[in-house]
């Protein structure tokens, strides 16, 4: 990845794959979760929306040379991640971003547009050399590397949703390798 525009091209592709999979979730299964302390199908979607806002703010703060830690959790990486788990799942139950899969997917369009617009302000020099520390994992990396971690995070939860849908017996559309909008062709 050489520039923020290269990142955004890949971001749109990853997002299209994720949206296609979430669009396959029947509303009657939206609240299903494997356990009471786990994300539901809809909770995963809301979590990714919340995470995108976090990642955007982290990358922009790093480009400005500022630290970003909205969580302010003490301890080791393991302790911070453990302390964050329950409030993270609880936050995914908020209807702030929507009460249904369809509503969340519609609202995610605006979040993605804001992310793309704001990240375009990052210069190639900042993208290549500015660095940040992820406040939960403690990982310190350059912006372009953190952008890849953002993709990994989304891909991780896309795989999680795929496993959920398999358990529920919900057919999944092919996604990897498809170009955005290919299903319409």
Short mmCIF file of C-alpha atoms in Angstrom, two decimals:
data_model
loop_
_atom_site.label_atom_id
_atom_site.label_comp_id
_atom_site.label_asym_id
_atom_site.label_seq_id
_atom_site.Cartn_x
_atom_site.Cartn_y
_atom_site.Cartn_z
CA UNK A 1 0.00 0.00 0.00
CA UNK A 2 1.64 3.20 -1.12
CA UNK A 3 -0.96 5.88 -0.52
CA UNK A 4 -4.15 6.47 1.37
CA UNK A 5 -5.97 6.18 -1.98
CA UNK A 6 -4.53 2.65 -2.42
CA UNK A 7 -5.84 1.89 1.06
CA UNK A 8 -9.30 3.27 0.20
CA UNK A 9 -9.55 1.13 -2.93
CA UNK A 10 -8.88 -1.98 -0.86
CA UNK A 11 -11.14 -0.68 1.93
CA UNK A 12 -14.09 -0.45 -0.48
CA UNK A 13 -13.47 -4.01 -1.69
CA UNK A 14 -13.24 -5.42 1.85
CA UNK A 15 -16.31 -3.47 2.90
CA UNK A 16 -18.33 -4.71 -0.08
CA UNK A 17 -17.50 -8.30 0.92
CA UNK A 18 -18.51 -7.61 4.51
CA UNK A 19 -21.75 -5.86 3.54
CA UNK A 20 -22.68 -8.73 1.19
CA UNK A 21 -22.32 -11.23 4.02
CA UNK A 22 -24.28 -9.12 6.53
CA UNK A 23 -27.03 -8.58 3.95
CA UNK A 24 -27.50 -12.38 3.95
CA UNK A 25 -28.48 -12.36 7.65
CA UNK A 26 -32.25 -12.91 7.93
CA UNK A 27 -33.77 -10.48 10.45
CA UNK A 28 -35.17 -13.42 12.42
CA UNK A 29 -31.56 -14.45 13.14
CA UNK A 30 -30.18 -10.95 13.78
CA UNK A 31 -30.26 -11.29 17.57
CA UNK A 32 -28.82 -14.82 17.62
CA UNK A 33 -25.54 -15.23 19.51
CA UNK A 34 -23.74 -18.43 20.49
CA UNK A 35 -23.88 -17.40 24.15
CA UNK A 36 -25.12 -14.61 26.42
CA UNK A 37 -21.71 -12.94 26.59
CA UNK A 38 -21.07 -13.02 22.84
CA UNK A 39 -21.83 -10.70 19.95
CA UNK A 40 -25.07 -11.44 18.14
CA UNK A 41 -25.17 -11.32 14.35
CA UNK A 42 -26.49 -7.75 14.55
CA UNK A 43 -24.06 -7.00 17.38
CA UNK A 44 -21.16 -7.93 15.09
CA UNK A 45 -22.40 -5.42 12.54
CA UNK A 46 -22.76 -2.67 15.13
CA UNK A 47 -19.35 -3.55 16.54
CA UNK A 48 -17.76 -3.10 13.13
CA UNK A 49 -19.49 0.25 12.73
CA UNK A 50 -18.23 1.38 16.14
CA UNK A 51 -14.76 0.01 15.39
CA UNK A 52 -14.58 1.91 12.10
CA UNK A 53 -15.18 5.17 13.94
CA UNK A 54 -12.45 4.21 16.42
CA UNK A 55 -9.96 3.26 13.68
CA UNK A 56 -10.67 6.48 11.78
CA UNK A 57 -10.00 8.57 14.89
CA UNK A 58 -6.85 6.59 15.73
CA UNK A 59 -5.39 7.02 12.24
CA UNK A 60 -6.24 10.73 12.06
CA UNK A 61 -4.80 11.43 15.51
CA UNK A 62 -1.62 9.59 14.55
CA UNK A 63 -1.33 11.63 11.35
CA UNK A 64 -1.43 14.74 13.56
CA UNK A 65 1.15 13.24 15.91
CA UNK A 66 -1.34 12.88 18.77
CA UNK A 67 -2.01 9.83 20.95
CA UNK A 68 -5.54 8.41 20.96
CA UNK A 69 -6.91 6.32 23.79
CA UNK A 70 -10.65 6.68 24.43
CA UNK A 71 -10.64 3.59 26.68
CA UNK A 72 -7.97 4.60 29.22
CA UNK A 73 -7.69 1.08 30.59
CA UNK A 74 -4.73 0.25 32.84
CA UNK A 75 -2.75 -2.96 32.90
CA UNK A 76 -1.12 -5.34 30.49
CA UNK A 77 -2.45 -6.08 27.02
CA UNK A 78 -4.22 -9.16 28.35
CA UNK A 79 -5.76 -7.19 31.22
CA UNK A 80 -6.90 -4.33 28.96
CA UNK A 81 -8.45 -6.67 26.41
CA UNK A 82 -10.21 -8.68 29.14
CA UNK A 83 -11.54 -5.49 30.77
CA UNK A 84 -12.78 -4.23 27.40
CA UNK A 85 -14.68 -7.40 26.41
CA UNK A 86 -17.92 -6.99 28.39
CA UNK A 87 -18.41 -3.25 27.69
CA UNK A 88 -17.60 -3.90 24.02
CA UNK A 89 -20.30 -6.58 23.72
CA UNK A 90 -22.71 -4.37 25.69
CA UNK A 91 -22.05 -1.41 23.34
CA UNK A 92 -22.91 -3.66 20.38
CA UNK A 93 -26.44 -3.97 21.79
CA UNK A 94 -27.09 -0.24 21.47
CA UNK A 95 -29.45 0.79 18.69
CA UNK A 96 -27.46 3.99 18.07
CA UNK A 97 -26.49 2.78 14.59
CA UNK A 98 -29.73 0.96 13.87
CA UNK A 99 -32.31 -1.48 15.19
CA UNK A 100 -32.08 -3.97 12.30
CA UNK A 101 -29.50 -5.34 9.90
CA UNK A 102 -31.03 -3.32 7.05
CA UNK A 103 -31.04 -0.11 9.08
CA UNK A 104 -27.44 -0.62 10.21
CA UNK A 105 -26.29 -1.36 6.66
CA UNK A 106 -27.97 1.84 5.46
CA UNK A 107 -26.36 3.88 8.25
CA UNK A 108 -22.96 2.30 7.61
CA UNK A 109 -22.87 4.00 4.21
CA UNK A 110 -22.61 7.39 5.93
CA UNK A 111 -19.92 6.17 8.32
CA UNK A 112 -17.89 4.79 5.43
CA UNK A 113 -18.27 8.02 3.45
CA UNK A 114 -17.02 10.03 6.45
CA UNK A 115 -14.11 7.62 6.89
CA UNK A 116 -13.09 7.90 3.25
CA UNK A 117 -13.41 11.70 3.26
CA UNK A 118 -11.47 12.20 6.47
CA UNK A 119 -8.73 9.67 5.69
CA UNK A 120 -8.07 11.41 2.37
CA UNK A 121 -6.53 14.23 4.43
CA UNK A 122 -3.63 11.94 5.41
CA UNK A 123 -0.58 12.76 3.30
CA UNK A 124 1.56 10.04 1.71
CA UNK A 125 4.38 11.00 4.09
CA UNK A 126 2.11 10.62 7.12
CA UNK A 127 0.71 7.34 5.84
CA UNK A 128 4.23 5.96 5.36
CA UNK A 129 6.02 7.27 8.43
CA UNK A 130 3.60 8.42 11.16
CA UNK A 131 2.96 5.82 13.81
CA UNK A 132 0.45 5.16 16.55
CA UNK A 133 -0.07 2.87 19.50
CA UNK A 134 -3.28 0.86 19.61
CA UNK A 135 -4.60 1.54 23.11
CA UNK A 136 -5.88 -1.99 23.76
CA UNK A 137 -3.36 -4.26 22.07
CA UNK A 138 -0.39 -2.00 22.72
CA UNK A 139 0.76 -2.54 19.12
CA UNK A 140 2.79 0.37 17.81
CA UNK A 141 3.03 0.62 14.04
CA UNK A 142 3.05 2.99 11.12
CA UNK A 143 -0.29 4.19 9.77
CA UNK A 144 -0.24 1.93 6.72
CA UNK A 145 0.40 -1.07 8.98
CA UNK A 146 -2.43 -0.09 11.32
CA UNK A 147 -4.68 0.28 8.27
CA UNK A 148 -3.91 -3.36 7.46
CA UNK A 149 -4.80 -4.32 11.05
CA UNK A 150 -8.11 -2.52 10.52
CA UNK A 151 -8.72 -4.88 7.56
CA UNK A 152 -7.68 -7.87 9.65
CA UNK A 153 -10.17 -6.87 12.34
CA UNK A 154 -13.01 -6.62 9.83
CA UNK A 155 -11.98 -9.90 8.18
CA UNK A 156 -11.86 -11.61 11.59
CA UNK A 157 -15.46 -10.61 12.33
CA UNK A 158 -16.56 -11.48 8.79
CA UNK A 159 -15.24 -14.99 9.46
CA UNK A 160 -17.04 -15.01 12.80
CA UNK A 161 -20.31 -14.09 11.09
CA UNK A 162 -19.70 -16.77 8.48
CA UNK A 163 -19.38 -19.36 11.26
CA UNK A 164 -22.58 -18.07 12.88
CA UNK A 165 -24.47 -18.38 9.60
CA UNK A 166 -23.21 -21.94 9.11
CA UNK A 167 -24.47 -22.89 12.58
CA UNK A 168 -27.83 -21.28 11.75
CA UNK A 169 -28.03 -23.05 8.37
CA UNK A 170 -28.19 -19.75 6.49
CA UNK A 171 -26.84 -19.92 2.91
CA UNK A 172 -23.95 -17.55 2.30
CA UNK A 173 -23.27 -15.64 -0.88
CA UNK A 174 -19.83 -15.97 -2.46
CA UNK A 175 -17.82 -12.92 -1.47
CA UNK A 176 -14.04 -13.25 -1.65
CA UNK A 177 -12.70 -12.42 -5.05
CA UNK A 178 -15.87 -10.70 -6.16
CA UNK A 179 -15.69 -7.09 -7.15
CA UNK A 180 -18.03 -4.56 -5.52
CA UNK A 181 -21.30 -4.51 -7.42
CA UNK A 182 -20.54 -7.81 -9.22
CA UNK A 183 -23.68 -9.39 -7.78
CA UNK A 184 -25.72 -6.80 -9.68
CA UNK A 185 -24.19 -7.78 -13.02
#
